[in-house]
């Protein structure tokens, strides 16, 4: 089981879209995928038609429950999605209260990693969507991940948020046994705008080893898929956005194969 987290300390950069699109593409080639929604806003949860205000069980239970964190408990948090090879641990709005509660509680940073270990025989891939703030939830996502995907909007102020994220990754890496590697994914690219062209050039210049060669263009079909509640490749597999994510996936699968050998 491979765990990929998607994170950036900035909202609206395409994190949730990256999770959903990549999950759809992985499922299409036959992998079974588990999604984990760690964002209190619950966009991923809502994407698949669940209301994060109404759910009785959610990822929140990993942090605030007396139940033993065993296989049965973790399985009881998992719900189906519109795609039969994609399942999900949904978010609840109550996650937002966690940052306050977690202060002073040692060990809560590994809850998601521990939970995933319980179900590692059940899935080929886990994709974690994380909130845009550095706190106990993002720490959980980064601690559980084998690889990190960082979507970055190709616009004027893109570098600022990314610098913060890279500092966070460095901090996390000081506490990890195995270095967390990351891939920067340029998103909302529009080659007709100078801001897109310039920021892509800057990303290549500053992060030559981390930048993905696949660039995700601005593509309204990705937004349409979210309105329909289906993975983008199911709505239109020939869209430019889906093509870009498919390229990204090929290169990630290739490098994880190389790492393993
Ligand atoms: N490449 C893209 N082209 C057009 N719209 C996009 C693209 N990526 C995401 N969106 C839309 O932009 C909005 C924000 O994207 P989202 O993935 O929710 O960002 P985040 O999770 O980082 O906050 C959503 O409405 C989504 O459908
Ligand atoms: Mg999101």
CSV table of N, CA, C and O and ligand atoms in Angstrom, one decimal, residues 11-12 14-17 39 41 43-44 129-130 132, ligand 2:
chain,number,residue,atom,x,y,z
A,11,UNK,N,-5.3,27.7,0.3
A,11,UNK,CA,-6.6,27.1,-0.2
A,11,UNK,C,-6.7,27.4,-1.7
A,11,UNK,O,-6.1,28.3,-2.3
A,12,UNK,N,-7.6,26.7,-2.4
A,12,UNK,CA,-8.0,27.0,-3.7
A,12,UNK,C,-6.9,26.7,-4.8
A,12,UNK,O,-6.9,27.3,-5.9
A,14,UNK,N,-6.1,23.6,-5.8
A,14,UNK,CA,-6.3,22.3,-6.6
A,14,UNK,C,-6.0,21.1,-5.8
A,14,UNK,O,-5.9,20.0,-6.4
A,15,UNK,N,-5.9,21.2,-4.5
A,15,UNK,CA,-5.6,20.0,-3.7
A,15,UNK,C,-6.7,18.9,-3.8
A,15,UNK,O,-6.4,17.8,-4.2
A,16,UNK,N,-7.9,19.3,-3.5
A,16,UNK,CA,-9.0,18.3,-3.6
A,16,UNK,C,-9.2,17.8,-5.0
A,16,UNK,O,-9.4,16.6,-5.2
A,17,UNK,N,-9.1,18.6,-6.0
A,17,UNK,CA,-9.2,18.2,-7.4
A,17,UNK,C,-8.1,17.2,-7.7
A,17,UNK,O,-8.4,16.2,-8.4
A,39,UNK,N,-9.5,17.6,5.8
A,39,UNK,CA,-9.8,19.1,5.8
A,39,UNK,C,-11.2,19.3,6.5
A,39,UNK,O,-12.2,18.8,6.1
A,41,UNK,N,-13.1,21.5,6.3
A,41,UNK,CA,-14.2,22.0,5.3
A,41,UNK,C,-14.9,20.9,4.6
A,41,UNK,O,-16.0,21.1,4.1
A,43,UNK,N,-14.4,19.3,1.7
A,43,UNK,CA,-14.8,19.4,0.3
A,43,UNK,C,-14.8,18.1,-0.4
A,43,UNK,O,-15.6,17.8,-1.2
A,44,UNK,N,-13.8,17.2,0.0
A,44,UNK,CA,-13.7,15.9,-0.6
A,44,UNK,C,-14.9,15.1,-0.2
A,44,UNK,O,-15.5,14.4,-1.0
A,129,UNK,N,-6.2,14.1,1.6
A,129,UNK,CA,-6.5,15.5,1.3
A,129,UNK,C,-6.3,16.2,2.7
A,129,UNK,O,-6.8,15.8,3.7
A,130,UNK,N,-5.5,17.3,2.6
A,130,UNK,CA,-5.2,17.9,3.9
A,130,UNK,C,-5.6,19.4,3.9
A,130,UNK,O,-5.8,20.0,2.9
A,132,UNK,N,-5.5,23.6,4.6
A,132,UNK,CA,-4.4,24.5,4.3
A,132,UNK,C,-3.7,25.2,5.5
A,132,UNK,O,-3.1,26.2,5.3
B,2,LIG,MG1,-9.7,21.3,-0.7
